[in-house]
Amino acid sequence: MPKLKGLKNVEKPDLVLDSGDAFQGLPVSNHSKGEEMAKAMNKVGYDAMTIGNHEFDFGYKQLLKLQKQLHFQMISSNIYKNGKRAFKPSTIIKHNGVRYGIVGITTPETKTKTSPDAVKNVEFKDPLKSVEKAIKQLNGKADVYIVLSHLGIEKSTKQQWRGDYLTSKLSNDKSIQKPIIVLDGHSHTVIKQMNLKRKHLK
């Protein structure tokens, strides 16, 4: 995290975002049930994150506690608890005159890829429908849409739950008139550097 903060100070990015599974994995984070990582992310100055399956590893109540500790939005458009939306589906961040509409989405595989007790009475609705609904609810208030996706592209994952499926469908949705960027995580897949209008992405 200190290196990331240093990089942020040098590069001065418009946004610092996370596609999920931020609180679990390192010994210091696991020992504190994610609280030390939440502090570190606050110090870096994150703008938003979505919820990954491992955000539930320390229990649903702990996830809500971590949410309160963050100085930025933790969002997901398809998580419902007891029939009601559990988290904010999106947030709008304005930077240098640009309004970024940021939408979160969480893999339905969470039901089988975290502690069963942590997701009791929790429902993960269809990713594509949830993202489309969240974008419509932003009602043209954004200049650019960014989808923080924790779906992944594993071949073993149901097609409708994959990040590449979501990206393909959104890119062909003519009702969405603004640019859409999908930042996907979950499957830890290495992808060779891609081109965007003949320029390499960093």
PDB file of N, CA and C in Angstrom, residues 75-133:
ATOM      1  N   ILE A  75     -19.614  -0.577  -3.238  1.00  0.00           N
ATOM      2  CA  ILE A  75     -20.865  -0.697  -3.984  1.00  0.00           C
ATOM      3  C   ILE A  75     -21.041  -2.074  -4.624  1.00  0.00           C
ATOM      4  N   SER A  76     -22.289  -2.472  -4.787  1.00  0.00           N
ATOM      5  CA  SER A  76     -22.639  -3.665  -5.558  1.00  0.00           C
ATOM      6  C   SER A  76     -24.117  -3.593  -5.901  1.00  0.00           C
ATOM      7  N   SER A  77     -24.428  -3.805  -7.166  1.00  0.00           N
ATOM      8  CA  SER A  77     -25.807  -3.635  -7.635  1.00  0.00           C
ATOM      9  C   SER A  77     -26.651  -4.900  -7.586  1.00  0.00           C
ATOM     10  N   ASN A  78     -26.044  -6.043  -7.267  1.00  0.00           N
ATOM     11  CA  ASN A  78     -26.827  -7.283  -7.335  1.00  0.00           C
ATOM     12  C   ASN A  78     -26.889  -8.065  -6.026  1.00  0.00           C
ATOM     13  N   ILE A  79     -26.478  -7.465  -4.913  1.00  0.00           N
ATOM     14  CA  ILE A  79     -26.542  -8.160  -3.623  1.00  0.00           C
ATOM     15  C   ILE A  79     -27.796  -7.730  -2.865  1.00  0.00           C
ATOM     16  N   TYR A  80     -28.594  -8.723  -2.495  1.00  0.00           N
ATOM     17  CA  TYR A  80     -29.833  -8.467  -1.744  1.00  0.00           C
ATOM     18  C   TYR A  80     -29.823  -9.309  -0.469  1.00  0.00           C
ATOM     19  N   LYS A  81     -30.288  -8.721   0.613  1.00  0.00           N
ATOM     20  CA  LYS A  81     -30.369  -9.407   1.905  1.00  0.00           C
ATOM     21  C   LYS A  81     -31.815  -9.385   2.363  1.00  0.00           C
ATOM     22  N   ASN A  82     -32.376 -10.562   2.567  1.00  0.00           N
ATOM     23  CA  ASN A  82     -33.787 -10.674   2.965  1.00  0.00           C
ATOM     24  C   ASN A  82     -34.697  -9.919   2.005  1.00  0.00           C
ATOM     25  N   GLY A  83     -34.358 -10.001   0.709  1.00  0.00           N
ATOM     26  CA  GLY A  83     -35.195  -9.407  -0.326  1.00  0.00           C
ATOM     27  C   GLY A  83     -34.963  -7.936  -0.595  1.00  0.00           C
ATOM     28  N   LYS A  84     -34.062  -7.302   0.166  1.00  0.00           N
ATOM     29  CA  LYS A  84     -33.807  -5.872  -0.023  1.00  0.00           C
ATOM     30  C   LYS A  84     -32.353  -5.651  -0.444  1.00  0.00           C
ATOM     31  N   ARG A  85     -32.143  -4.622  -1.257  1.00  0.00           N
ATOM     32  CA  ARG A  85     -30.793  -4.311  -1.701  1.00  0.00           C
ATOM     33  C   ARG A  85     -29.904  -4.029  -0.487  1.00  0.00           C
ATOM     34  N   ALA A  86     -28.755  -4.701  -0.426  1.00  0.00           N
ATOM     35  CA  ALA A  86     -27.899  -4.632   0.764  1.00  0.00           C
ATOM     36  C   ALA A  86     -26.884  -3.494   0.713  1.00  0.00           C
ATOM     37  N   PHE A  87     -26.503  -3.079  -0.485  1.00  0.00           N
ATOM     38  CA  PHE A  87     -25.485  -2.040  -0.641  1.00  0.00           C
ATOM     39  C   PHE A  87     -25.898  -1.066  -1.740  1.00  0.00           C
ATOM     40  N   LYS A  88     -25.291   0.096  -1.742  1.00  0.00           N
ATOM     41  CA  LYS A  88     -25.541   1.047  -2.821  1.00  0.00           C
ATOM     42  C   LYS A  88     -25.095   0.418  -4.141  1.00  0.00           C
ATOM     43  N   PRO A  89     -25.905   0.541  -5.189  1.00  0.00           N
ATOM     44  CA  PRO A  89     -25.532  -0.068  -6.468  1.00  0.00           C
ATOM     45  C   PRO A  89     -24.475   0.717  -7.233  1.00  0.00           C
ATOM     46  N   SER A  90     -24.391   2.019  -6.946  1.00  0.00           N
ATOM     47  CA  SER A  90     -23.502   2.869  -7.739  1.00  0.00           C
ATOM     48  C   SER A  90     -23.137   4.133  -6.973  1.00  0.00           C
ATOM     49  N   THR A  91     -22.222   4.880  -7.543  1.00  0.00           N
ATOM     50  CA  THR A  91     -21.856   6.185  -6.997  1.00  0.00           C
ATOM     51  C   THR A  91     -21.390   7.065  -8.146  1.00  0.00           C
ATOM     52  N   ILE A  92     -21.502   8.357  -7.993  1.00  0.00           N
ATOM     53  CA  ILE A  92     -21.013   9.298  -8.997  1.00  0.00           C
ATOM     54  C   ILE A  92     -19.871  10.108  -8.396  1.00  0.00           C
ATOM     55  N   ILE A  93     -18.759  10.122  -9.093  1.00  0.00           N
ATOM     56  CA  ILE A  93     -17.591  10.877  -8.649  1.00  0.00           C
ATOM     57  C   ILE A  93     -17.215  11.872  -9.742  1.00  0.00           C
ATOM     58  N   LYS A  94     -17.105  13.121  -9.384  1.00  0.00           N
ATOM     59  CA  LYS A  94     -16.740  14.163 -10.346  1.00  0.00           C
ATOM     60  C   LYS A  94     -15.280  14.543 -10.163  1.00  0.00           C
ATOM     61  N   HIS A  95     -14.540  14.502 -11.260  1.00  0.00           N
ATOM     62  CA  HIS A  95     -13.110  14.842 -11.209  1.00  0.00           C
ATOM     63  C   HIS A  95     -12.732  15.569 -12.492  1.00  0.00           C
ATOM     64  N   ASN A  96     -12.113  16.725 -12.337  1.00  0.00           N
ATOM     65  CA  ASN A  96     -11.699  17.533 -13.489  1.00  0.00           C
ATOM     66  C   ASN A  96     -12.838  17.772 -14.478  1.00  0.00           C
ATOM     67  N   GLY A  97     -14.020  17.982 -13.945  1.00  0.00           N
ATOM     68  CA  GLY A  97     -15.168  18.290 -14.779  1.00  0.00           C
ATOM     69  C   GLY A  97     -15.861  17.098 -15.404  1.00  0.00           C
ATOM     70  N   VAL A  98     -15.344  15.892 -15.162  1.00  0.00           N
ATOM     71  CA  VAL A  98     -15.944  14.673 -15.716  1.00  0.00           C
ATOM     72  C   VAL A  98     -16.720  13.950 -14.627  1.00  0.00           C
ATOM     73  N   ARG A  99     -17.953  13.570 -14.944  1.00  0.00           N
ATOM     74  CA  ARG A  99     -18.785  12.831 -13.992  1.00  0.00           C
ATOM     75  C   ARG A  99     -18.676  11.335 -14.293  1.00  0.00           C
ATOM     76  N   TYR A 100     -18.082  10.609 -13.361  1.00  0.00           N
ATOM     77  CA  TYR A 100     -17.915   9.166 -13.516  1.00  0.00           C
ATOM     78  C   TYR A 100     -19.040   8.442 -12.775  1.00  0.00           C
ATOM     79  N   GLY A 101     -19.844   7.702 -13.508  1.00  0.00           N
ATOM     80  CA  GLY A 101     -20.876   6.873 -12.891  1.00  0.00           C
ATOM     81  C   GLY A 101     -20.316   5.481 -12.673  1.00  0.00           C
ATOM     82  N   ILE A 102     -20.077   5.125 -11.420  1.00  0.00           N
ATOM     83  CA  ILE A 102     -19.404   3.863 -11.098  1.00  0.00           C
ATOM     84  C   ILE A 102     -20.417   2.871 -10.544  1.00  0.00           C
ATOM     85  N   VAL A 103     -20.491   1.705 -11.175  1.00  0.00           N
ATOM     86  CA  VAL A 103     -21.449   0.658 -10.811  1.00  0.00           C
ATOM     87  C   VAL A 103     -20.687  -0.581 -10.348  1.00  0.00           C
ATOM     88  N   GLY A 104     -21.129  -1.199  -9.266  1.00  0.00           N
ATOM     89  CA  GLY A 104     -20.489  -2.408  -8.760  1.00  0.00           C
ATOM     90  C   GLY A 104     -21.300  -3.652  -9.073  1.00  0.00           C
ATOM     91  N   ILE A 105     -20.608  -4.780  -9.247  1.00  0.00           N
ATOM     92  CA  ILE A 105     -21.292  -6.059  -9.487  1.00  0.00           C
ATOM     93  C   ILE A 105     -20.463  -7.192  -8.877  1.00  0.00           C
ATOM     94  N   THR A 106     -21.135  -8.138  -8.250  1.00  0.00           N
ATOM     95  CA  THR A 106     -20.482  -9.220  -7.504  1.00  0.00           C
ATOM     96  C   THR A 106     -20.873 -10.577  -8.071  1.00  0.00           C
ATOM     97  N   THR A 107     -19.922 -11.490  -8.138  1.00  0.00           N
ATOM     98  CA  THR A 107     -20.197 -12.803  -8.707  1.00  0.00           C
ATOM     99  C   THR A 107     -21.232 -13.588  -7.892  1.00  0.00           C
ATOM    100  N   PRO A 108     -22.228 -14.175  -8.562  1.00  0.00           N
ATOM    101  CA  PRO A 108     -23.162 -15.061  -7.873  1.00  0.00           C
ATOM    102  C   PRO A 108     -22.482 -16.317  -7.333  1.00  0.00           C
ATOM    103  N   GLU A 109     -21.256 -16.589  -7.801  1.00  0.00           N
ATOM    104  CA  GLU A 109     -20.495 -17.726  -7.276  1.00  0.00           C
ATOM    105  C   GLU A 109     -20.146 -17.547  -5.805  1.00  0.00           C
ATOM    106  N   THR A 110     -20.355 -16.345  -5.285  1.00  0.00           N
ATOM    107  CA  THR A 110     -20.079 -16.079  -3.870  1.00  0.00           C
ATOM    108  C   THR A 110     -20.827 -17.059  -2.972  1.00  0.00           C
ATOM    109  N   LYS A 111     -21.991 -17.505  -3.412  1.00  0.00           N
ATOM    110  CA  LYS A 111     -22.796 -18.440  -2.610  1.00  0.00           C
ATOM    111  C   LYS A 111     -22.029 -19.719  -2.291  1.00  0.00           C
ATOM    112  N   THR A 112     -21.088 -20.088  -3.159  1.00  0.00           N
ATOM    113  CA  THR A 112     -20.323 -21.322  -2.959  1.00  0.00           C
ATOM    114  C   THR A 112     -18.831 -21.067  -2.756  1.00  0.00           C
ATOM    115  N   LYS A 113     -18.422 -19.790  -2.775  1.00  0.00           N
ATOM    116  CA  LYS A 113     -17.000 -19.482  -2.666  1.00  0.00           C
ATOM    117  C   LYS A 113     -16.681 -18.590  -1.475  1.00  0.00           C
ATOM    118  N   THR A 114     -17.457 -18.741  -0.418  1.00  0.00           N
ATOM    119  CA  THR A 114     -17.168 -18.117   0.866  1.00  0.00           C
ATOM    120  C   THR A 114     -17.878 -18.946   1.929  1.00  0.00           C
ATOM    121  N   SER A 115     -17.831 -18.524   3.167  1.00  0.00           N
ATOM    122  CA  SER A 115     -18.496 -19.247   4.249  1.00  0.00           C
ATOM    123  C   SER A 115     -20.009 -19.239   4.042  1.00  0.00           C
ATOM    124  N   PRO A 116     -20.671 -20.399   4.074  1.00  0.00           N
ATOM    125  CA  PRO A 116     -22.126 -20.454   3.891  1.00  0.00           C
ATOM    126  C   PRO A 116     -22.890 -19.587   4.888  1.00  0.00           C
ATOM    127  N   ASP A 117     -22.409 -19.516   6.122  1.00  0.00           N
ATOM    128  CA  ASP A 117     -23.087 -18.702   7.139  1.00  0.00           C
ATOM    129  C   ASP A 117     -23.049 -17.218   6.787  1.00  0.00           C
ATOM    130  N   ALA A 118     -21.986 -16.792   6.103  1.00  0.00           N
ATOM    131  CA  ALA A 118     -21.816 -15.373   5.774  1.00  0.00           C
ATOM    132  C   ALA A 118     -22.820 -14.896   4.734  1.00  0.00           C
ATOM    133  N   VAL A 119     -23.318 -15.817   3.919  1.00  0.00           N
ATOM    134  CA  VAL A 119     -24.247 -15.429   2.851  1.00  0.00           C
ATOM    135  C   VAL A 119     -25.646 -16.012   3.074  1.00  0.00           C
ATOM    136  N   LYS A 120     -25.956 -16.309   4.331  1.00  0.00           N
ATOM    137  CA  LYS A 120     -27.293 -16.796   4.656  1.00  0.00           C
ATOM    138  C   LYS A 120     -28.312 -15.691   4.398  1.00  0.00           C
ATOM    139  N   ASN A 121     -29.369 -16.017   3.681  1.00  0.00           N
ATOM    140  CA  ASN A 121     -30.419 -15.052   3.302  1.00  0.00           C
ATOM    141  C   ASN A 121     -29.906 -13.943   2.396  1.00  0.00           C
ATOM    142  N   VAL A 122     -28.751 -14.176   1.760  1.00  0.00           N
ATOM    143  CA  VAL A 122     -28.198 -13.216   0.803  1.00  0.00           C
ATOM    144  C   VAL A 122     -28.403 -13.764  -0.607  1.00  0.00           C
ATOM    145  N   GLU A 123     -28.899 -12.914  -1.500  1.00  0.00           N
ATOM    146  CA  GLU A 123     -29.150 -13.303  -2.887  1.00  0.00           C
ATOM    147  C   GLU A 123     -28.268 -12.473  -3.814  1.00  0.00           C
ATOM    148  N   PHE A 124     -27.715 -13.131  -4.821  1.00  0.00           N
ATOM    149  CA  PHE A 124     -26.903 -12.454  -5.829  1.00  0.00           C
ATOM    150  C   PHE A 124     -27.650 -12.529  -7.155  1.00  0.00           C
ATOM    151  N   LYS A 125     -28.226 -11.428  -7.556  1.00  0.00           N
ATOM    152  CA  LYS A 125     -29.083 -11.415  -8.740  1.00  0.00           C
ATOM    153  C   LYS A 125     -28.262 -11.371 -10.030  1.00  0.00           C
ATOM    154  N   ASP A 126     -28.959 -11.542 -11.148  1.00  0.00           N
ATOM    155  CA  ASP A 126     -28.328 -11.610 -12.460  1.00  0.00           C
ATOM    156  C   ASP A 126     -27.420 -10.396 -12.703  1.00  0.00           C
ATOM    157  N   PRO A 127     -26.141 -10.613 -13.013  1.00  0.00           N
ATOM    158  CA  PRO A 127     -25.201  -9.500 -13.174  1.00  0.00           C
ATOM    159  C   PRO A 127     -25.586  -8.497 -14.256  1.00  0.00           C
ATOM    160  N   LEU A 128     -25.874  -8.971 -15.460  1.00  0.00           N
ATOM    161  CA  LEU A 128     -26.175  -8.057 -16.559  1.00  0.00           C
ATOM    162  C   LEU A 128     -27.410  -7.218 -16.273  1.00  0.00           C
ATOM    163  N   LYS A 129     -28.488  -7.858 -15.843  1.00  0.00           N
ATOM    164  CA  LYS A 129     -29.719  -7.121 -15.550  1.00  0.00           C
ATOM    165  C   LYS A 129     -29.498  -6.107 -14.431  1.00  0.00           C
ATOM    166  N   SER A 130     -28.698  -6.478 -13.449  1.00  0.00           N
ATOM    167  CA  SER A 130     -28.441  -5.585 -12.312  1.00  0.00           C
ATOM    168  C   SER A 130     -27.641  -4.359 -12.736  1.00  0.00           C
ATOM    169  N   VAL A 131     -26.628  -4.565 -13.578  1.00  0.00           N
ATOM    170  CA  VAL A 131     -25.814  -3.444 -14.054  1.00  0.00           C
ATOM    171  C   VAL A 131     -26.642  -2.522 -14.943  1.00  0.00           C
ATOM    172  N   GLU A 132     -27.428  -3.109 -15.835  1.00  0.00           N
ATOM    173  CA  GLU A 132     -28.276  -2.304 -16.721  1.00  0.00           C
ATOM    174  C   GLU A 132     -29.263  -1.465 -15.913  1.00  0.00           C
ATOM    175  N   LYS A 133     -29.825  -2.062 -14.877  1.00  0.00           N
ATOM    176  CA  LYS A 133     -30.761  -1.339 -14.016  1.00  0.00           C
ATOM    177  C   LYS A 133     -30.066  -0.188 -13.298  1.00  0.00           C
TER     178      LYS A 133
END
